[in-house]
GROMACS .gro file of C-alpha atoms in nm:
model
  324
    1UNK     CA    1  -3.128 -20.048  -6.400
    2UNK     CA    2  -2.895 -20.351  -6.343
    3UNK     CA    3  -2.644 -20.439  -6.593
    4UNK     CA    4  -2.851 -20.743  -6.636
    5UNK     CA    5  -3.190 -20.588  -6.714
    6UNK     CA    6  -3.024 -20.411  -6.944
    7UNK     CA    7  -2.866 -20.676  -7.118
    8UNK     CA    8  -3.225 -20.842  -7.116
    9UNK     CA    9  -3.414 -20.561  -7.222
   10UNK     CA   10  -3.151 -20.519  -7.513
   11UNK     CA   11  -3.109 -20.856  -7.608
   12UNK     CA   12  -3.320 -20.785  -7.970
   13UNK     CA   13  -3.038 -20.631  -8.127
   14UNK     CA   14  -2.849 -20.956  -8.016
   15UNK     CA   15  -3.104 -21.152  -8.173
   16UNK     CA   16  -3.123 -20.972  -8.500
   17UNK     CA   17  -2.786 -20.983  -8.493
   18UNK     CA   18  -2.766 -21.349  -8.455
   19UNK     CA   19  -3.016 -21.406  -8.735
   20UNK     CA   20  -2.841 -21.180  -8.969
   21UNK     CA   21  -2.447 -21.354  -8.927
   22UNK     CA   22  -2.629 -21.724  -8.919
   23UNK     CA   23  -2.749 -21.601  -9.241
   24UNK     CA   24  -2.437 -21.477  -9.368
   25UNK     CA   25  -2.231 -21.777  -9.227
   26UNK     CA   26  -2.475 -22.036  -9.385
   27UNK     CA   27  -2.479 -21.803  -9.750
   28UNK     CA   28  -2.101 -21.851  -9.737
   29UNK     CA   29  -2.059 -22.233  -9.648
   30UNK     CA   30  -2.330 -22.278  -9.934
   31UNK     CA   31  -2.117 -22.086 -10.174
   32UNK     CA   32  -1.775 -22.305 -10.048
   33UNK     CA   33  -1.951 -22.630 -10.099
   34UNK     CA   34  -2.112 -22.514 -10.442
   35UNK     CA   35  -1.758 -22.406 -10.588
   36UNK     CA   36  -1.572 -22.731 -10.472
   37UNK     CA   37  -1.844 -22.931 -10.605
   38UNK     CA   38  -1.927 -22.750 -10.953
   39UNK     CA   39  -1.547 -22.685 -11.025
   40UNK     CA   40  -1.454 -23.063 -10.923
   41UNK     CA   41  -1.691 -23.198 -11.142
   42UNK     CA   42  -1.596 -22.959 -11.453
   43UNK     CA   43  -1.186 -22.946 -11.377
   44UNK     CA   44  -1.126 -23.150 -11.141
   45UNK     CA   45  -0.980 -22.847 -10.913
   46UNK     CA   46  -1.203 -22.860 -10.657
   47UNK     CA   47  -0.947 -22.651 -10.419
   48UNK     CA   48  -0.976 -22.352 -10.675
   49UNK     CA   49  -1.366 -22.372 -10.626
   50UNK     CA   50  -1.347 -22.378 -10.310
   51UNK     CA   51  -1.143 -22.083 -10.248
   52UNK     CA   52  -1.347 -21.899 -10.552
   53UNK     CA   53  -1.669 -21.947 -10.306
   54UNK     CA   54  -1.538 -21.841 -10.011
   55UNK     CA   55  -1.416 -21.532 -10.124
   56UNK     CA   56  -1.680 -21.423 -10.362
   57UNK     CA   57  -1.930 -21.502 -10.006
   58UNK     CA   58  -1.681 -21.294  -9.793
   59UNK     CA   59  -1.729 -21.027 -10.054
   60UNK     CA   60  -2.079 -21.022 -10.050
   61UNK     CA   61  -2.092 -21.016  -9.694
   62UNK     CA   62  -1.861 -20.777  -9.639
   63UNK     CA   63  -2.101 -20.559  -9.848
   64UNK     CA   64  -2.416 -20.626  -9.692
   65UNK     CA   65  -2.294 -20.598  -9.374
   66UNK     CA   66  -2.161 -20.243  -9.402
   67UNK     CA   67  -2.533 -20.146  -9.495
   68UNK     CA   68  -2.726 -20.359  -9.276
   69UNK     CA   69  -2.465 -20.481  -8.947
   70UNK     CA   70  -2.399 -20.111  -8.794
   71UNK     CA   71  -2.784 -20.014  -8.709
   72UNK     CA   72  -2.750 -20.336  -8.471
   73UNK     CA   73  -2.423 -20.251  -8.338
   74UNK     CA   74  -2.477 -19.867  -8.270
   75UNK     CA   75  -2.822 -19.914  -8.182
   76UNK     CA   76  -2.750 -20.154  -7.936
   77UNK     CA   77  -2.455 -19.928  -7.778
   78UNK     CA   78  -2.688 -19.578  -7.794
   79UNK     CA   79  -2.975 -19.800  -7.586
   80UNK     CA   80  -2.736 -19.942  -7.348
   81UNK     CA   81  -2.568 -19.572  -7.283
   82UNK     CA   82  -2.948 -19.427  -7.230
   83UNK     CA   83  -3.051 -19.703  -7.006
   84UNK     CA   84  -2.709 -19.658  -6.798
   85UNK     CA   85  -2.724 -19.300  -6.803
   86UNK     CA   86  -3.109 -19.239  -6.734
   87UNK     CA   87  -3.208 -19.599  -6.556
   88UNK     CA   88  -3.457 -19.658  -6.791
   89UNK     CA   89  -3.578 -19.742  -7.186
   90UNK     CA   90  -3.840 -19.735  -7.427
   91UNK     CA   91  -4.094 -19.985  -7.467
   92UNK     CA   92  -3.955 -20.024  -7.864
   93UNK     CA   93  -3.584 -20.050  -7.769
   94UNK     CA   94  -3.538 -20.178  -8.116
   95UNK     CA   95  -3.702 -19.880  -8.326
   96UNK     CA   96  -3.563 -19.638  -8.082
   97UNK     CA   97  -3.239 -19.709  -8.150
   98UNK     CA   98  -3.250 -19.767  -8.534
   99UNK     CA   99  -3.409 -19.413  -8.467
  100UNK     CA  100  -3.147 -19.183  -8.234
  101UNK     CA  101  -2.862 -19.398  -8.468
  102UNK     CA  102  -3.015 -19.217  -8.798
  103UNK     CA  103  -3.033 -18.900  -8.649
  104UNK     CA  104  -2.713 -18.860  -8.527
  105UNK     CA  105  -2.526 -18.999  -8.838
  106UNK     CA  106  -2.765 -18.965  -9.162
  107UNK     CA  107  -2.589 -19.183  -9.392
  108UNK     CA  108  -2.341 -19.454  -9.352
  109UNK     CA  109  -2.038 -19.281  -9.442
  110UNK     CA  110  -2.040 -19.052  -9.111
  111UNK     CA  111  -2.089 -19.325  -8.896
  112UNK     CA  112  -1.798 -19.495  -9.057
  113UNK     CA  113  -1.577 -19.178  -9.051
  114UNK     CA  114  -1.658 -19.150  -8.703
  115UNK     CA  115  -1.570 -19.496  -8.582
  116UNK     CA  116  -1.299 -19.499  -8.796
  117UNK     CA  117  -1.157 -19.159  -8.611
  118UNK     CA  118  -1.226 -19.297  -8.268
  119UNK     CA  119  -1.017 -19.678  -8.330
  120UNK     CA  120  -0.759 -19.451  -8.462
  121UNK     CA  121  -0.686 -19.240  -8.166
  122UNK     CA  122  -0.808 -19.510  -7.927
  123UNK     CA  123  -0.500 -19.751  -8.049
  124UNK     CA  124  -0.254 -19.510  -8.009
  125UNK     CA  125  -0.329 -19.426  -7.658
  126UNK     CA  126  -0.345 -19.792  -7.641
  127UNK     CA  127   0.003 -19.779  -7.752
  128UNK     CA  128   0.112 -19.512  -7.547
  129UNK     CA  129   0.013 -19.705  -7.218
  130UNK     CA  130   0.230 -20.027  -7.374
  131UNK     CA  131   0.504 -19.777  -7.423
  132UNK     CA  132   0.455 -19.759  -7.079
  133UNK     CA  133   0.541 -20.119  -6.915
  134UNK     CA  134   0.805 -20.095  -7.197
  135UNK     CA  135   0.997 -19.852  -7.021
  136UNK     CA  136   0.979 -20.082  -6.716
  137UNK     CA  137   1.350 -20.134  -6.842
  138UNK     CA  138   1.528 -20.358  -7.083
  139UNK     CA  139   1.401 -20.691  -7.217
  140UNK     CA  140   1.184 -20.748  -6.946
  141UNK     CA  141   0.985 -20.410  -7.000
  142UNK     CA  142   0.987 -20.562  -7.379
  143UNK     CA  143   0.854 -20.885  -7.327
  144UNK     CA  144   0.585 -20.730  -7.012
  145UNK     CA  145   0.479 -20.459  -7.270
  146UNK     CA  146   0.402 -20.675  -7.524
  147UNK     CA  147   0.201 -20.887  -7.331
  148UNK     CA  148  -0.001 -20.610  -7.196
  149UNK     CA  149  -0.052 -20.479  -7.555
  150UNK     CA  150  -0.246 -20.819  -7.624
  151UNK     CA  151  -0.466 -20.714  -7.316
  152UNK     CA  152  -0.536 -20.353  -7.406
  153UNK     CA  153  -0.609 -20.380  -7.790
  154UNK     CA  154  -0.863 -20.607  -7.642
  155UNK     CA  155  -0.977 -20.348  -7.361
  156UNK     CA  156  -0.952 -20.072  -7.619
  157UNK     CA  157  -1.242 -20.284  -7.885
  158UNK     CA  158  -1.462 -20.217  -7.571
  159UNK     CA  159  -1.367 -19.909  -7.528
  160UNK     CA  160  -1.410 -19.781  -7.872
  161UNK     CA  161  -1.786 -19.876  -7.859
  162UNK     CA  162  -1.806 -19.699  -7.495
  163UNK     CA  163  -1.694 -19.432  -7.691
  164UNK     CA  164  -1.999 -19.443  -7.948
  165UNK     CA  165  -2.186 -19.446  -7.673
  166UNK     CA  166  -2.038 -19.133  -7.576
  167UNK     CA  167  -2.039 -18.933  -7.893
  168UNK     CA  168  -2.486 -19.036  -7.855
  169UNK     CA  169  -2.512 -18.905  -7.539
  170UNK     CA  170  -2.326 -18.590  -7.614
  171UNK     CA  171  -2.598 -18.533  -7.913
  172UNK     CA  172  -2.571 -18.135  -7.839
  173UNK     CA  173  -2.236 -18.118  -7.938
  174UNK     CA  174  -2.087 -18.264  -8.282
  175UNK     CA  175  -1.968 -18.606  -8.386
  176UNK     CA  176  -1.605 -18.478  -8.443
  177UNK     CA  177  -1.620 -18.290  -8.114
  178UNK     CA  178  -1.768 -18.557  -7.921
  179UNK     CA  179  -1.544 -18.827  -8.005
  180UNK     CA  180  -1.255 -18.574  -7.870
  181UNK     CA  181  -1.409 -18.584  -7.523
  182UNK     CA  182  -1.412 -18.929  -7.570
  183UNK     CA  183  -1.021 -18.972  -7.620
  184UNK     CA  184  -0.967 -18.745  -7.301
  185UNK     CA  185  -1.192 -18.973  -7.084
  186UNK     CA  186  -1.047 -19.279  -7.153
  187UNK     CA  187  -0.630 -19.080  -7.154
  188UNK     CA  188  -0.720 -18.916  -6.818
  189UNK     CA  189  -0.945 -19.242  -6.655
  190UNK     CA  190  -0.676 -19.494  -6.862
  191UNK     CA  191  -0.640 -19.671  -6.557
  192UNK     CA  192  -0.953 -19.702  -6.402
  193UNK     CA  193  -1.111 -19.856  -6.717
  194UNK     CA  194  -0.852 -20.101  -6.784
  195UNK     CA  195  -0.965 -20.272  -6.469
  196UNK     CA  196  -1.236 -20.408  -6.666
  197UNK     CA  197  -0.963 -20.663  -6.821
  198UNK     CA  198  -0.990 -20.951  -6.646
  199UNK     CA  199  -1.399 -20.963  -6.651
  200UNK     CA  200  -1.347 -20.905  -7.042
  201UNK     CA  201  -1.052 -21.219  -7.070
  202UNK     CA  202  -1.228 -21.428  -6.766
  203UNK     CA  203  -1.540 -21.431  -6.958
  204UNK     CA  204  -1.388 -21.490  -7.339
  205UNK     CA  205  -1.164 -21.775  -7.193
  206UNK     CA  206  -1.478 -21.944  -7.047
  207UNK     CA  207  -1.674 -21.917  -7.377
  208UNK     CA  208  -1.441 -22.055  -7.595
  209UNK     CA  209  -1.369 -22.344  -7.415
  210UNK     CA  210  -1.743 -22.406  -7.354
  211UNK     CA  211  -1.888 -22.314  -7.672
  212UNK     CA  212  -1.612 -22.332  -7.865
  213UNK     CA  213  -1.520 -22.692  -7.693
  214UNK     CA  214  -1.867 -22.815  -7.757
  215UNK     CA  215  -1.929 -22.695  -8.138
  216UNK     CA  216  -1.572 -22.916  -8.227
  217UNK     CA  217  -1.700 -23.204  -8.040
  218UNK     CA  218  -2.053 -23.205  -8.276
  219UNK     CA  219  -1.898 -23.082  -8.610
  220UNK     CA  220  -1.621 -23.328  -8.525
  221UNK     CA  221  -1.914 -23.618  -8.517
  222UNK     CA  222  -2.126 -23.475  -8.816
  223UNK     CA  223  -1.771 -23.443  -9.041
  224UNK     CA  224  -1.645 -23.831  -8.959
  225UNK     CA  225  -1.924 -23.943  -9.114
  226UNK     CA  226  -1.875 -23.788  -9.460
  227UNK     CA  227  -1.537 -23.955  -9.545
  228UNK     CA  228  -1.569 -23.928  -9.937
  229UNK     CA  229  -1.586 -23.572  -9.880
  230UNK     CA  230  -1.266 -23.528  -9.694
  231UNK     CA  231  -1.092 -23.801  -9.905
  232UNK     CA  232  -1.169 -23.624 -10.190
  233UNK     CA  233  -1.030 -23.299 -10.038
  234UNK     CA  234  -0.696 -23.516  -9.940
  235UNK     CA  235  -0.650 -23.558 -10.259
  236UNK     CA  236  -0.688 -23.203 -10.374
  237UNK     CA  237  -0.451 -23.100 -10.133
  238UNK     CA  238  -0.177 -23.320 -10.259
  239UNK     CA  239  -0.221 -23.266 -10.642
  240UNK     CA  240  -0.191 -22.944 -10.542
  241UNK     CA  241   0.093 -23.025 -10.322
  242UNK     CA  242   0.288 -23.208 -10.590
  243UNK     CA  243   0.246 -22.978 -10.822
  244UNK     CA  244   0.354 -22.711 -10.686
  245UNK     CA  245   0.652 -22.878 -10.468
  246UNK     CA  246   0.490 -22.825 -10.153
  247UNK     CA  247   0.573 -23.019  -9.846
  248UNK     CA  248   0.302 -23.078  -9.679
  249UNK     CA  249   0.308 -23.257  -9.292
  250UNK     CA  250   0.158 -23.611  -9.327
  251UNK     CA  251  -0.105 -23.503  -9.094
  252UNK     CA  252  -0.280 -23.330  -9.377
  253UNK     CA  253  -0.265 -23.707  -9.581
  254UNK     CA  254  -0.547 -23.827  -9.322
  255UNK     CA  255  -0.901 -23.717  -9.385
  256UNK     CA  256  -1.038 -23.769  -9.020
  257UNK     CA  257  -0.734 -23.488  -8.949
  258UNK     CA  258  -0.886 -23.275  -9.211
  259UNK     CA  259  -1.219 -23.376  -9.067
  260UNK     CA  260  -1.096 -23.242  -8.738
  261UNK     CA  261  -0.957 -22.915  -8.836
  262UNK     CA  262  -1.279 -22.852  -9.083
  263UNK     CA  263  -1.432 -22.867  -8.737
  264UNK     CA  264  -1.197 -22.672  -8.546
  265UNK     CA  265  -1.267 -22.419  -8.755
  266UNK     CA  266  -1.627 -22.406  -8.826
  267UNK     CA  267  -1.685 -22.386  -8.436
  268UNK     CA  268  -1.408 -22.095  -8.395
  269UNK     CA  269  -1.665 -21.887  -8.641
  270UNK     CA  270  -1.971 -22.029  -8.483
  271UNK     CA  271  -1.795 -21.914  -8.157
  272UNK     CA  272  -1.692 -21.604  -8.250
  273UNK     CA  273  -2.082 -21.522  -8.383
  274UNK     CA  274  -2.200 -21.641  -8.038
  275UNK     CA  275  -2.031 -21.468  -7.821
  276UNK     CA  276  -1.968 -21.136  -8.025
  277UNK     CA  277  -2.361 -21.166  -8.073
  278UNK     CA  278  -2.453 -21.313  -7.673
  279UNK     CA  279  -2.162 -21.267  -7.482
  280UNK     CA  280  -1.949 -20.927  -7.573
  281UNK     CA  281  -2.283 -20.747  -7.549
  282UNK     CA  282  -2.321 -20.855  -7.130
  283UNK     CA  283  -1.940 -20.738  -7.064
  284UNK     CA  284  -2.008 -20.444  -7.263
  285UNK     CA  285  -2.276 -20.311  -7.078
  286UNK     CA  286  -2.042 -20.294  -6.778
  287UNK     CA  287  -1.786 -20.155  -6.933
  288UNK     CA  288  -1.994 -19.856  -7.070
  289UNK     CA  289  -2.133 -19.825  -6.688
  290UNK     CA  290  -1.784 -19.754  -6.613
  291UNK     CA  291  -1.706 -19.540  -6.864
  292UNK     CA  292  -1.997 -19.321  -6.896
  293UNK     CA  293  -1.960 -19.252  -6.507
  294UNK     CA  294  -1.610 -19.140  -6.529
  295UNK     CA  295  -1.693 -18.885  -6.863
  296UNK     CA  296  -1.964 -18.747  -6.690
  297UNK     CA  297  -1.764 -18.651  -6.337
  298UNK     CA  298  -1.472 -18.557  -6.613
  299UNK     CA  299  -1.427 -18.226  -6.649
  300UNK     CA  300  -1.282 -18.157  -6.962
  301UNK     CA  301  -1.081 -17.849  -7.031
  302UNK     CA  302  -0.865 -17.700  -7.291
  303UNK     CA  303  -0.606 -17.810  -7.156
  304UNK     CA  304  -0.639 -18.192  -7.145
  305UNK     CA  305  -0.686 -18.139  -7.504
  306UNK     CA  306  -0.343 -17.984  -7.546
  307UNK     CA  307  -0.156 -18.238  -7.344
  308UNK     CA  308  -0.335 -18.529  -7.574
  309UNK     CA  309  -0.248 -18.300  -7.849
  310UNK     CA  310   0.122 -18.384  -7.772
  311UNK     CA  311   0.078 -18.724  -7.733
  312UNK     CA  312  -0.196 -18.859  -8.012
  313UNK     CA  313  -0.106 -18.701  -8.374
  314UNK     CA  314  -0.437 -18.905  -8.500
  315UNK     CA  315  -0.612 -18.688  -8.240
  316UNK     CA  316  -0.407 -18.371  -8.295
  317UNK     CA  317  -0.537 -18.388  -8.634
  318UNK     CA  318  -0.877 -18.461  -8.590
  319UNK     CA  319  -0.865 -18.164  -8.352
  320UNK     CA  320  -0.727 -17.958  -8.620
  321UNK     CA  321  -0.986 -18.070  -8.857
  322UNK     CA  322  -1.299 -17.989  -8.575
  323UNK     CA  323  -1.113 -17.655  -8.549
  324UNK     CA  324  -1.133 -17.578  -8.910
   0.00000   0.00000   0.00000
C-alpha cells in the first residue's frame, strides 16, 4: 500500500479526532466567554473570569482526553504499522484498532506507563545526538547543537509514535520489552531516520503559513467587528495594569491590537488541531515506513542493549525493571 492509501484508508481516526478537539476547543471558548461575562457583570473583573474559564475548560479537557484521545492516537498508529508492515487493512479500520489497542494495553494506565517510558528514553538519545554537533568544538558546536536539538525533539515526537507502532507489532513479546527494541532501532538507525526532518519541517512550515495565515485573516475580520468586546477587555487590562503597577506597551491600549492578537491566537490552536489532526498523521505514515523497515532488518542482540545501557540511564532502568 502507498503511504497515501494509507493515509486515506485511515483518515477516520483523523476525523474522530477532529470532531472530538472541535468539541473540546468550542467547550473551552464557551467557558472563557461565560466567566468574563458572568464575573464582569457581578464584579466587574472580567479578566479573573476569564482566566477562571479557561482553566477550569483546560481541566476538564485534560481529563476527558486522557480517557477518550489515546484510542484515536494509538489506534491510528497500530493500523498504519499493520498496513505498512502487511500491505493491507481491515474493512473496519476503526473497530480494529480500538480493538488490537485494548488488547495490548487493558487499561489506561499501561498505555500511559508505556508512552511515558518510550518519550523518556527517546529524549535522551535525542540528547545524546545534540551532544553530538556540540562537540563539533567551542561556541560554534554550542550554537549548531542547539539548533539541531530544535530539529530532533521534533523528529523524536515522530519517532516516539513509530515506536508505539513498534511495541504493536511486536505483540509476542511484552510492552516493557518491546519498547527496548524500540530504543535500539532508532540508537543504531539514528541517522537514517533523522532524514525524515526536512519532510516533517517542509510540511509544518507550509501549514502554518497557509492555514495558520488564513484562520488570522477571518478571525481577524469576525473580531473587528465586535469592538465593545475588546474595549471592554482594554479596559480590564489596564485596571488591572494600574493596580498592580504594571507597565504595559501602548499597543495593548488599542482594541483592534487586542482584536488582532485574540486572532493570532485562536488560529495558532485551530492550526495546531488541523494539522496535528490532518497533517502530522500523512508525515507520520512515512516516517513509520521508515522505521518499521529498519527494526525489522535490525538485528538486535544483547549487546546493543549493553552499549545503550551505558549511554541511556532512563533505559538502563527500564531494562533493569523488564529484568526483574
Amino acid at each position: 500500500m502507498s503511504n497515501k492509501e494509507i493515509y486515506k484508508q485511515t483518515l477516520t481516526f483523523s476525523l474522530r479526532r477532529f470532531v472530538f478537539n472541535t468539541c473540546c476547543l468550542f467547550f473551552v471558548g464557551a467557558l472563557a466567554v461565560f466567566g468574563f461575562l458572568l464575573i464582569d457583570k457581578m464584579y466587574d473583573k472580567g479578566l479573573i473570569g476569564l482566566a477562571v474559564g479557561i482553566l477550569f475548560g483546560i481541566i476538564v479537557v485534560a481529563i476527558v482526553s486522557h480517557f477518550v484521545s489515546y484510542i484515536y492516537k494509538a489506534g491510528h498508529i497500530v493500523m498504519m504499522m499493520k498496513a505498512v508492515t502487511e500491505g493491507s487493512l481491515p474493512a473496519d479500520v476503526y473497530h480494529e484498532g480500538k480493538r488490537l489497542v485494548k488488547a495490548r494495553f487493558t487499561t489506561v494506565a499501561l498505555y500511559y506507563a508505556a508512552t511515558s517510558a518510550i518519550k523518556g528514553i527517546f529524549n535522551e538519545i535525542g540528547r545524546l545526538i545534540t551532544r553530538g554537533a556540540e562537540a563539533i568544538g567551542g561556541d560554534t558546536g554550542n550554537a549548531i547543537g542547539s539548533a539541531i536539538s530544535i530539529g530532533i525533539n521534533v523528529v523524536v515526537g515522530f519517532l516516539c509514535d513509530c515506536c508505539l507502532g513498534w511495541v504493536f507489532y511486536r505483540s509476542d513479546k511484552g510492552a516493557v520489552k518491546a519498547t527496548l527494541e524500540g530504543g535500539v532501532i532508532f540508537f543504531k538507525n539514528g541517522k537514517a531516520l533523522l532524514r525524515n526532518l526536512g519532510r516533517i519541517f517542509g510540511m509544518g512550515i507550509a501549514s502554518l503559513i497557509a492555514i495558520g495565515g488564513a484562520f488570522t485573516g477571518v478571525f481577524y475580520l469576525i473580531f473587528s467587528n465586535m469592538t465593545s468586546t475588546f474595549e471592554a477587555l482594554r479596559d480590564e487590562i489596564m485596571d488591572a495594569a494600574t493596580r498592580n503597577s504594571w507597565n504595559i506597551p501602548e499597543f495593548f491600549n488599542n482594541p483592534a491590537n487586542l482584536a488582532l492578537i485574540t486572532a493570532v491566537i485562536v488560529a495558532l490552536i485551530i492550526w495546531g488541531i488541523i494539522h496535528g489532526t490532518f497533517i502530522r498523521p500523512f508525515i507520520l505514515v512515512g516516517v513509520i515506513r521508515n522505521y518499521m523497515e529498519a527494526g525489522i532488518k535490525s538485528q538486535i542482540t544483547e549487546a546493543d542493549m549493553k552499549d545503550l545501557d551505558k549511554k541511556s540511564k532512563k533505559f538502563k532502568k527500564l531494562r533493569e525493571q523488564e529484568g526483574a
